[in-house]
Amino acid sequence: MNENPERILKRALDHAGAGRLEEALALLAPLAARYPKVPAAVINHGEILRRLGRFDEAVAVLENAVARLPDLPVARFNLALALRGAGRPEDALAVYREALRRQPDHGDGWYNQGNALLDTGREEEAVASYRRALKHLPPPRQPRTLNNLASALILLRRPAESEAPLRDALALSPDYPDAHLNLGVALERQGHLGAAAGAYRRVGELRPEHWWHALHADLLCPDVFDDNAAIDTWRDDYAATLARWRDRPGHLDPALLHLSGAEPPPTLMYQGRADRALKTAHANLLAPRLPAIEPPAPRSGGDRRRIGLVVNHGHEGIFIRSVQGVLPRLDRQRFEIVVAVTRPALNRARAALGDDGLTWLALSPRVDQAAEQLRAARLDLLYHWEVGSDSFNYFLPWFRPAPLQYTSWAWPLTTGIPGMDFFLSSDLAEPEGAQDLYRETLLTMPGNMFTWAEPPTPPERPMTRADFGLADGEHLYLCAQNPRKIHPDFDPLAAGILERDPRARVLLIGSREGAETEPLRQRLQRRLGALAERVTLLPRQSRERYLGLLDVVDVALDPPHYSGANTSFDALGMALPLITLPSPLLRGAFTGGLYRRMGLTGLIARDPEHYVELAVSVATDPALRQHWRDALRRGNGAIFHDDRAIGELQNAWDIMLGDR
């Protein structure tokens, strides 16, 4: 190497600036080897390796650079970037902490630390890191930090707060597509659907190849409908929109599916209708726009069947609660369990479920990359915890990451996806002919309600009505479901209760983000008139306060079409009488299934009139209420510590796998 080293370096950087990374690396690797103490040579060598995706090599190079040049902050910052790329976010955060201690005014360092914090699900800390970055970055370089700050706030379910940084980003960079996209999300989460549609369409204008944002804009769906006629009108429009889009050109980019919003509207499931036709039509629209992927060949050899369970960030809380009693009781001689969790949810899930006998897999938040990771795990069967509550979990099954895959009650309606093999349900909750409701093969377990559950633990300090601002002289009827589940058919039930019981007060609980609460309040005021004065919308409660609330009300109410699930375990475990209506839909039949498991069906109403009669009778008659409380205390042991949930689940796996 006789050429001047500075010229070699300049040529390498010119190659890198033009995107010719391999040519840059061919010059930098020997240059860095020859001059290991020259920062520009060594650090750029590591950076080019990182940009090529050769993260482990980049880490090795940059670790050496930090060792040789400990007082050079850029070496640490680049090392942290490489560690994050290598899937080692905790190690990256340790390096960021030291680098920022040495150079606290490094705006890009605070920004990149915020990104690493998001990788680990630490959104509050990410918010603080992005805010520090903004103090040290000049305005022209702030938009991406403002956008990511907004992303963290959206993940924290604070969409209203995310609007200000997004509008600041767009003031600095009016044509910034990612900020328009996040603004659409923030507005949609607040229920401002018209403004959200405008933001999504603006993304489509700026990036015409990303046509799916315009589709999402066309399919925006209210969280709360005024009445059944509005629901039917929206569904007719949905079908017409799918037909209108069917022949338009365009493919979906696998690398962007997790941000696409091209899945069926999740709020479809709250409308109280059978959804197979619409979900299938939506899937048929998407199928030719996605890569056609065959499932991997079945695994041969091995003494145990390898079962995967997959959940993505934002949904791990209920997943943990629902599987933590199941996992330790599975037959580990027959089944190896792989728990696959997107990286931001990994620490929380692993801390709750432990490592005993489990194999953990940290998934990329990108659908296509996560699918490749799951394929590499060589699973026999994959259980998708939810399919359709967001873009990631809707599109993952399309990539056929296992020879066989199924879903079940956590998102309790058909996926409509042609590659989903099974839907696992329960005979206790499915009507005759239920297969017609599912595109998947329906498989039902005979005698359990899906999970090995622990009974709720009452709060240490018994609560009183005064703790919730409620009067002692009223009869309290609690519907603990989120406002999306309060179907318009609930309104006449509430009106009937309030008319028949002049001392009745109906209690509802608002949503976490609040977007659904005000439309529900307005609908009840319009439809119930003066009776709405005796409807109280409480704020969301902590777990302890929520259980305390169950202890002070007189009766619990299931809304029509979407009953409680975990909330039903809670109410029945606290021996609180819970009134429910039968439903042909799994999501409306969960409470009835629990009652059938206990052998107690007297609180399953025959029809709406009987529902009102049961609710008022239990709330106003102390002796009858005590009768049902005693019956629930005697019978609710059947729904807790239920070993049938283990045996029947394992039998279902055998059937899916063809082992039985």
XYZ file of C-alpha atoms in Angstrom:
660
model
C 0.000 0.000 0.000
C 2.167 2.828 -1.353
C -0.600 5.360 -1.912
C -0.943 8.213 0.585
C -3.181 6.990 3.473
C -5.143 10.232 3.494
C -5.991 9.783 -0.174
C -7.079 6.205 0.466
C -9.309 7.386 3.268
C -10.825 10.102 1.095
C -11.535 7.635 -1.722
C -13.135 5.244 0.769
C -15.370 7.979 2.149
C -16.323 9.045 -1.366
C -17.379 5.435 -2.080
C -19.368 5.348 1.168
C -21.072 8.651 0.382
C -22.155 7.268 -2.991
C -23.519 4.090 -1.399
C -20.683 1.875 -2.673
C -20.111 0.277 0.698
C -18.230 -2.827 -0.435
C -15.712 -0.675 -2.338
C -15.304 1.521 0.735
C -14.741 -1.533 2.922
C -12.098 -2.939 0.556
C -10.067 0.225 1.117
C -10.780 0.748 4.822
C -10.100 -2.768 6.131
C -6.375 -2.821 5.188
C -6.020 0.856 6.099
C -7.395 0.262 9.603
C -5.174 -2.803 10.024
C -2.124 -0.760 9.097
C -3.036 2.269 11.240
C -4.961 0.861 14.257
C -4.505 4.042 16.287
C -5.743 6.407 13.584
C -9.339 7.184 14.567
C -10.662 8.021 11.099
C -9.455 4.715 9.652
C -10.630 2.437 12.457
C -13.945 4.106 13.243
C -14.986 4.365 9.606
C -14.029 0.710 9.140
C -16.434 -0.226 11.926
C -19.136 2.102 10.643
C -19.041 0.635 7.123
C -19.305 -2.869 8.546
C -22.342 -1.716 10.538
C -23.994 -0.172 7.493
C -23.436 -3.441 5.623
C -25.291 -5.289 8.371
C -22.155 -7.137 9.518
C -22.864 -6.140 13.079
C -20.742 -8.650 14.982
C -17.680 -7.703 12.945
C -18.444 -4.022 13.498
C -18.715 -4.604 17.251
C -15.317 -6.340 17.322
C -13.658 -3.519 15.378
C -15.222 -0.771 17.477
C -14.545 -2.488 20.796
C -10.889 -2.491 19.832
C -11.185 1.178 18.885
C -12.631 2.030 22.307
C -9.858 0.068 24.008
C -7.152 1.867 22.016
C -8.847 5.273 22.011
C -10.807 5.448 25.281
C -11.108 9.230 25.217
C -12.687 9.389 21.774
C -16.489 9.611 22.280
C -17.349 8.874 18.645
C -15.872 5.388 19.023
C -18.296 4.645 21.871
C -21.289 6.120 20.070
C -20.561 4.040 16.967
C -19.994 0.944 19.093
C -23.414 1.464 20.691
C -25.027 1.680 17.239
C -23.333 -1.580 16.221
C -24.423 -3.325 19.428
C -28.019 -2.260 18.823
C -27.819 -3.590 15.278
C -26.448 -6.871 16.627
C -29.553 -7.272 18.791
C -27.789 -6.370 22.028
C -29.745 -3.319 23.192
C -28.819 -3.638 26.869
C -25.112 -3.645 25.977
C -25.731 -0.686 23.690
C -27.408 1.220 26.518
C -24.457 0.612 28.811
C -22.133 2.103 26.184
C -24.466 5.056 25.606
C -24.528 5.835 29.327
C -20.744 6.007 29.466
C -20.434 7.936 26.197
C -23.023 10.514 27.289
C -21.372 10.860 30.675
C -18.219 11.821 28.816
C -19.996 14.026 26.243
C -23.391 15.126 27.620
C -24.016 17.638 24.834
C -24.037 15.007 22.069
C -27.528 15.390 20.595
C -27.250 12.402 18.268
C -26.127 10.286 21.202
C -29.252 11.137 23.197
C -31.389 10.467 20.106
C -29.833 7.067 19.441
C -30.036 6.148 23.120
C -33.756 6.895 22.916
C -34.055 4.451 20.016
C -32.258 1.751 22.017
C -34.565 2.407 24.966
C -37.568 1.878 22.691
C -36.017 -1.442 21.656
C -36.244 -2.583 25.272
C -39.768 -1.292 25.909
C -38.647 1.573 28.156
C -40.779 4.258 26.568
C -40.741 6.731 29.471
C -36.949 6.741 29.519
C -36.928 7.102 25.739
C -39.116 10.199 26.023
C -36.612 11.744 28.442
C -33.682 10.869 26.163
C -35.342 12.398 23.095
C -36.109 15.562 25.058
C -32.417 15.800 26.030
C -31.454 15.335 22.380
C -33.639 18.271 21.351
C -31.717 20.560 23.695
C -28.488 19.876 21.802
C -29.629 19.563 18.190
C -30.081 22.586 15.921
C -33.649 22.969 14.546
C -32.875 21.639 11.036
C -31.804 18.328 12.596
C -34.685 17.979 15.043
C -37.525 16.467 12.944
C -36.540 12.794 13.305
C -36.096 13.234 17.069
C -39.470 14.946 17.365
C -41.030 12.134 15.332
C -39.521 9.405 17.498
C -40.508 11.295 20.648
C -44.068 11.185 19.327
C -43.736 7.441 18.631
C -42.761 6.851 22.256
C -45.723 8.897 23.474
C -48.075 6.943 21.209
C -46.698 3.688 22.605
C -47.391 5.097 26.081
C -50.984 5.666 24.947
C -50.643 9.437 25.143
C -51.605 10.322 21.560
C -52.860 13.819 22.389
C -49.465 14.679 23.873
C -47.729 13.351 20.756
C -49.400 15.903 18.490
C -47.245 18.868 19.542
C -43.856 17.327 18.650
C -45.282 16.052 15.372
C -46.570 19.464 14.373
C -43.186 20.921 15.362
C -41.471 18.352 13.144
C -43.750 19.217 10.222
C -43.211 22.931 10.727
C -39.490 22.269 10.267
C -39.933 19.676 7.519
C -43.403 19.917 5.900
C -42.875 16.939 3.588
C -41.592 14.505 6.225
C -43.643 11.324 5.519
C -42.932 9.560 8.817
C -44.225 12.531 10.799
C -47.417 12.653 8.695
C -47.833 8.912 9.334
C -47.410 9.277 13.081
C -49.751 12.258 13.057
C -52.349 10.046 11.385
C -51.911 7.456 14.127
C -52.156 10.071 16.884
C -55.309 11.579 15.405
C -56.905 8.166 14.816
C -56.218 7.125 18.408
C -58.057 10.265 19.543
C -61.043 9.517 17.325
C -60.395 12.395 14.886
C -60.959 10.193 11.858
C -61.368 12.869 9.202
C -58.095 14.580 10.136
C -56.382 11.203 10.460
C -57.485 10.225 6.953
C -55.981 13.458 5.631
C -52.639 12.682 7.283
C -52.567 9.130 5.909
C -53.420 10.336 2.417
C -50.629 12.887 2.634
C -48.189 10.013 3.226
C -49.534 8.397 0.069
C -48.985 11.615 -1.871
C -45.407 11.933 -0.644
C -44.704 8.241 -1.226
C -47.054 7.075 -3.984
C -45.626 3.553 -3.845
C -46.956 3.298 -0.264
C -50.552 3.067 -1.478
C -51.639 1.100 1.590
C -51.916 4.266 3.683
C -54.668 5.479 1.359
C -56.417 2.121 1.814
C -56.146 2.542 5.579
C -57.618 6.042 5.269
C -60.572 4.624 3.343
C -61.203 2.013 6.042
C -61.032 4.126 9.199
C -63.688 2.910 11.585
C -65.306 4.654 14.582
C -64.621 3.093 17.962
C -68.172 3.791 19.124
C -71.218 3.739 16.839
C -74.445 5.621 17.456
C -76.745 2.720 16.598
C -77.111 -0.490 14.606
C -78.019 1.369 11.423
C -74.671 3.191 11.567
C -72.864 -0.124 12.006
C -74.623 -1.666 9.007
C -73.931 1.389 6.852
C -70.246 1.289 7.731
C -70.029 -2.431 6.943
C -71.710 -1.924 3.571
C -69.191 0.829 2.832
C -66.353 -1.475 3.929
C -67.428 -4.156 1.462
C -67.765 -1.541 -1.295
C -64.297 -0.145 -0.522
C -62.726 -3.609 -0.771
C -64.419 -4.118 -4.125
C -63.214 -0.714 -5.331
C -59.605 -1.499 -4.369
C -59.574 -5.064 -5.679
C -58.263 -4.319 -9.170
C -55.878 -1.489 -8.311
C -52.205 -2.255 -8.944
C -49.570 -2.384 -6.241
C -47.753 -4.756 -3.939
C -47.129 -4.599 -0.210
C -43.511 -4.113 0.858
C -42.675 -6.919 3.346
C -40.174 -4.653 5.128
C -42.914 -2.127 5.931
C -45.853 -4.359 6.814
C -45.545 -3.698 10.541
C -46.283 -0.006 9.839
C -48.753 -0.456 7.002
C -52.203 -0.369 8.599
C -53.365 -2.522 5.695
C -55.006 -5.119 7.953
C -58.796 -5.258 8.498
C -59.913 -2.616 11.020
C -59.507 -4.144 14.499
C -62.718 -2.467 15.631
C -64.633 -4.832 13.325
C -64.870 -7.273 16.214
C -66.861 -4.855 18.398
C -69.771 -4.573 15.977
C -71.712 -7.660 17.048
C -71.826 -9.301 13.621
C -70.364 -12.447 12.071
C -67.205 -11.362 10.262
C -66.051 -14.247 8.096
C -67.247 -12.758 4.796
C -65.604 -9.361 5.352
C -62.386 -10.791 6.799
C -62.116 -13.217 3.877
C -62.792 -10.483 1.312
C -60.081 -8.334 2.886
C -57.613 -11.232 2.839
C -58.473 -11.930 -0.796
C -57.656 -8.301 -1.629
C -54.235 -8.602 0.041
C -53.248 -12.098 -1.105
C -52.004 -11.208 -4.627
C -50.111 -8.211 -3.200
C -48.042 -10.312 -0.784
C -45.283 -12.804 -1.545
C -46.555 -16.362 -1.919
C -44.693 -18.317 0.760
C -44.912 -22.041 1.294
C -44.742 -23.382 4.848
C -41.467 -24.997 5.888
C -41.255 -28.763 5.641
C -42.219 -30.614 8.813
C -39.292 -31.225 11.106
C -37.952 -34.771 11.275
C -36.299 -36.361 14.248
C -36.299 -35.242 17.862
C -38.097 -36.744 20.816
C -40.247 -33.725 21.569
C -42.610 -31.594 19.542
C -41.446 -27.974 19.342
C -44.356 -25.604 20.022
C -43.972 -21.856 19.530
C -46.030 -19.140 21.199
C -45.705 -15.688 19.643
C -46.823 -12.313 20.997
C -45.795 -8.787 20.053
C -45.206 -5.664 22.103
C -48.325 -4.024 23.462
C -50.153 -7.303 23.971
C -47.837 -9.101 26.368
C -49.727 -8.115 29.546
C -52.819 -10.291 29.010
C -50.625 -12.945 27.378
C -48.561 -13.206 30.566
C -51.638 -13.447 32.756
C -53.202 -16.104 30.552
C -50.223 -18.418 30.037
C -48.312 -18.131 33.310
C -50.376 -20.900 34.890
C -50.282 -23.067 31.749
C -46.576 -23.106 30.867
C -45.222 -24.773 34.037
C -47.801 -27.563 33.774
C -47.167 -28.671 30.207
C -45.566 -32.068 29.657
C -41.937 -31.177 28.968
C -41.167 -34.794 28.057
C -43.442 -34.383 25.039
C -43.231 -30.665 24.230
C -40.457 -28.119 23.933
C -41.882 -24.620 24.363
C -40.431 -21.650 22.476
C -41.781 -18.271 23.603
C -41.198 -15.729 20.816
C -41.663 -12.086 21.805
C -40.866 -8.905 19.901
C -37.820 -7.314 21.462
C -39.441 -4.417 23.385
C -41.673 -6.885 25.255
C -38.960 -9.444 25.983
C -37.724 -8.232 29.364
C -41.206 -7.900 30.830
C -42.375 -11.277 29.542
C -39.228 -13.113 30.592
C -39.236 -11.585 34.076
C -42.864 -12.677 34.577
C -42.670 -16.172 33.061
C -39.093 -17.153 33.966
C -36.620 -19.359 32.175
C -37.464 -22.731 33.664
C -37.802 -25.115 30.747
C -38.566 -22.347 28.227
C -36.659 -21.309 25.149
C -36.867 -17.559 24.545
C -36.668 -15.917 21.146
C -36.381 -12.117 20.791
C -38.095 -11.151 17.550
C -37.493 -8.240 15.249
C -40.421 -5.795 15.075
C -40.358 -6.254 11.295
C -42.782 -8.940 10.173
C -40.561 -10.428 7.464
C -37.523 -10.635 9.732
C -39.536 -12.102 12.618
C -40.910 -14.749 10.270
C -37.371 -15.725 9.230
C -36.359 -15.991 12.883
C -39.314 -18.259 13.574
C -38.539 -20.408 10.550
C -34.974 -20.780 11.789
C -36.342 -22.028 15.132
C -37.689 -25.131 13.302
C -41.050 -25.245 15.035
C -43.631 -27.989 14.592
C -46.597 -25.778 15.504
C -46.940 -22.032 16.133
C -49.613 -20.428 18.309
C -50.329 -16.804 17.408
C -51.619 -15.111 20.573
C -53.502 -12.428 18.610
C -54.090 -12.068 14.872
C -55.539 -8.758 13.767
C -55.127 -6.376 16.698
C -52.297 -4.636 14.811
C -50.330 -4.832 11.571
C -47.526 -7.022 12.921
C -49.647 -9.821 14.295
C -52.050 -9.750 11.348
C -49.365 -10.154 8.690
C -47.038 -12.579 10.484
C -49.157 -15.684 9.671
C -49.042 -14.815 5.959
C -45.328 -15.672 5.989
C -46.020 -19.256 7.127
C -43.259 -19.313 9.760
C -44.127 -22.888 10.843
C -45.503 -25.993 9.117
C -48.742 -25.586 11.093
C -50.158 -22.551 12.847
C -53.219 -21.714 14.880
C -54.828 -18.988 16.932
C -57.450 -18.931 19.640
C -59.530 -16.818 21.995
C -57.265 -13.810 22.634
C -58.556 -12.145 19.437
C -61.805 -14.081 19.260
C -62.896 -14.068 15.641
C -61.758 -15.655 12.405
C -58.549 -14.279 10.919
C -59.794 -14.775 7.355
C -56.197 -15.612 6.406
C -55.880 -18.558 4.021
C -52.663 -19.794 5.636
C -54.046 -20.020 9.181
C -54.650 -23.718 9.744
C -56.725 -23.890 12.937
C -58.808 -21.842 15.334
C -58.884 -23.441 18.788
C -62.051 -22.846 20.783
C -64.264 -24.537 23.376
C -67.471 -26.546 23.212
C -68.584 -24.520 26.239
C -68.707 -21.346 24.130
C -69.384 -22.375 20.518
C -72.872 -23.007 19.084
C -73.797 -25.831 16.763
C -72.575 -25.116 13.252
C -69.868 -22.736 14.482
C -67.467 -23.850 11.739
C -69.374 -21.536 9.397
C -68.052 -18.568 11.391
C -64.397 -19.452 10.706
C -62.224 -19.678 7.625
C -59.792 -21.808 9.637
C -60.533 -25.386 10.641
C -62.372 -25.019 13.951
C -61.123 -27.319 16.692
C -62.929 -27.266 20.044
C -61.880 -28.485 23.465
C -64.701 -30.185 25.358
C -64.482 -28.988 28.939
C -62.338 -25.923 29.655
C -62.257 -22.193 28.994
C -58.752 -21.896 27.546
C -56.570 -21.154 30.541
C -55.363 -22.334 33.933
C -56.384 -19.330 36.016
C -55.643 -18.153 39.535
C -58.534 -16.683 41.530
C -58.269 -12.943 42.124
C -56.799 -11.762 45.410
C -59.010 -9.155 47.126
C -57.244 -5.918 48.074
C -55.529 -5.896 51.456
C -57.648 -2.970 52.601
C -61.351 -3.491 51.931
C -62.679 -0.543 49.980
C -65.908 1.339 50.423
C -68.166 3.109 47.992
C -66.797 6.395 49.270
C -63.394 5.427 47.847
C -64.986 5.749 44.390
C -67.243 8.730 45.134
C -70.346 6.512 45.125
C -73.390 6.743 47.377
C -74.376 4.036 49.863
C -78.098 4.285 49.108
C -77.869 3.301 45.423
C -77.951 -0.070 43.689
C -74.739 -0.295 41.663
C -74.643 -2.099 38.307
C -71.110 -2.351 36.916
C -70.151 -3.029 33.294
C -66.350 -3.220 33.442
C -65.689 -3.593 29.702
C -63.836 -0.971 27.695
C -66.088 1.494 25.832
C -65.473 -0.166 22.453
C -67.318 -3.228 23.750
C -70.381 -1.234 24.852
C -72.502 -2.012 21.800
C -75.575 0.115 20.995
C -77.681 -2.896 22.020
C -76.489 -2.263 25.588
C -78.301 1.070 25.712
C -81.873 -0.308 25.945
C -80.686 -2.776 28.599
C -79.283 0.081 30.681
C -82.469 2.097 30.098
C -84.608 -0.843 31.212
C -82.604 -1.238 34.421
C -82.745 2.487 35.215
C -86.484 2.639 34.536
C -87.325 -0.396 36.683
C -85.019 0.490 39.562
C -85.249 4.165 40.601
C -82.228 3.688 42.902
C -80.067 2.191 40.135
C -76.756 3.631 39.035
C -74.985 2.064 36.056
C -71.191 2.256 36.270
C -68.957 2.118 33.206
C -65.170 2.461 32.957
C -63.508 4.806 30.493
C -60.736 3.893 28.081
C -57.032 4.349 28.684
C -56.561 6.750 25.797
C -59.951 8.363 26.232
C -60.929 8.508 22.553
C -63.872 6.149 23.000
C -65.146 7.563 26.286
C -66.640 10.854 25.120
C -68.476 9.392 22.076
C -69.980 6.756 24.374
C -71.037 9.421 26.875
C -72.678 11.441 24.114
C -74.488 8.398 22.712
C -75.884 7.470 26.118
C -77.067 11.029 26.736
C -78.816 11.060 23.370
C -80.408 7.639 23.654
C -81.180 7.516 27.393
C -82.224 11.126 27.882
C -82.715 12.022 31.553
C -81.860 8.466 32.589
C -78.241 9.132 31.537
C -77.851 11.226 34.686
C -77.658 7.928 36.566
C -74.864 6.541 34.394
C -71.359 7.192 35.711
C -68.215 6.770 33.623
C -65.376 6.038 36.033
C -61.716 6.462 35.068
C -59.606 3.383 34.491
C -58.587 1.776 37.772
C -55.447 0.118 39.062
C -55.729 -3.623 39.518
C -56.182 -3.252 43.271
C -58.822 -0.532 42.971
C -60.637 -2.451 40.246
C -60.926 -5.533 42.473
C -62.024 -3.276 45.324
C -64.735 -1.883 43.045
C -65.999 -5.402 42.330
C -66.408 -5.838 46.073
C -68.690 -2.808 46.556
C -71.107 -3.102 43.612
C -74.294 -5.171 43.640
C -74.215 -6.833 40.239
C -72.005 -6.969 37.150
C -73.278 -6.635 33.575
C -71.927 -8.163 30.381
C -72.574 -6.036 27.290
C -74.280 -7.857 24.405
C -72.129 -9.436 21.698
C -68.819 -9.093 23.608
C -68.732 -10.540 27.083
C -65.953 -10.363 29.598
C -63.081 -12.861 29.545
C -60.431 -12.094 32.158
C -62.892 -9.648 33.723
C -65.383 -12.520 34.020
C -62.804 -14.637 35.847
C -62.377 -11.651 38.175
C -66.070 -11.048 38.839
C -66.944 -14.711 39.325
C -63.824 -15.243 41.426
C -64.984 -12.399 43.681
C -68.430 -14.093 43.828
C -70.052 -11.115 42.128
C -73.206 -12.087 40.199
C -72.623 -11.367 36.504
C -75.575 -11.118 34.110
C -74.898 -12.217 30.531
C -76.763 -12.818 27.292
C -76.167 -15.856 25.052
C -74.381 -15.192 21.771
C -73.468 -17.255 18.697
C -70.107 -15.429 18.652
C -67.215 -16.675 20.772
C -66.473 -13.147 21.962
C -70.019 -12.875 23.290
C -70.174 -16.336 24.863
C -67.165 -16.433 27.176
C -69.063 -15.722 30.408
C -71.717 -18.266 29.457
C -68.962 -20.848 28.951
C -67.599 -20.169 32.438
C -71.091 -20.551 33.899
C -71.548 -23.863 32.071
C -68.168 -25.022 33.386
C -69.454 -24.294 36.922
C -72.830 -25.891 36.274
C -74.567 -22.571 37.057
C -76.696 -21.168 34.233
C -79.331 -19.181 36.117
C -77.660 -15.836 35.378
C -77.545 -16.436 31.611
C -80.513 -14.421 30.364
C -82.924 -15.842 27.793
C -83.417 -12.500 26.026
C -82.979 -8.752 26.670
C -86.146 -8.480 28.779
C -85.001 -11.378 30.971
C -81.538 -9.732 31.240
C -83.076 -6.604 32.762
C -85.277 -8.696 35.057
C -82.313 -10.726 36.349
C -80.132 -7.675 36.895
C -82.778 -5.723 38.823
C -83.810 -8.741 40.896
C -80.260 -9.475 42.017
C -79.393 -5.830 42.707
C -82.547 -5.011 44.676
C -83.089 -8.257 46.635
C -80.353 -8.787 49.265
C -81.424 -12.383 49.925
C -81.314 -13.302 46.221
C -77.986 -11.568 45.826
C -76.586 -13.507 48.765
C -77.946 -16.729 47.274
C -75.979 -16.144 44.087
C -72.859 -15.050 45.942
C -72.949 -18.268 47.962
C -73.554 -20.330 44.820
C -70.590 -18.693 43.113
C -68.324 -19.278 46.094
C -69.270 -22.949 46.053
C -68.942 -23.336 42.293
C -66.175 -21.017 41.125
C -63.454 -23.466 42.025
C -64.325 -25.240 38.774
C -62.935 -22.357 36.694
C -59.691 -21.916 38.626
C -56.676 -24.232 38.775
C -58.369 -26.137 35.972
C -56.151 -29.047 34.911
C -58.500 -29.765 32.000
C -57.037 -26.653 30.360
C -53.647 -28.382 30.293
C -54.692 -31.849 29.191
C -57.163 -30.665 26.559
C -54.676 -28.162 25.134
C -52.043 -30.869 24.757
C -54.622 -33.168 23.152
C -55.498 -30.377 20.714
C -51.819 -30.009 19.809
C -51.670 -33.746 19.122
C -54.685 -33.482 16.809
C -53.236 -30.500 14.919
C -49.915 -32.292 14.523
C -51.538 -35.528 13.395
C -50.247 -37.395 16.433
C -53.733 -38.491 17.469
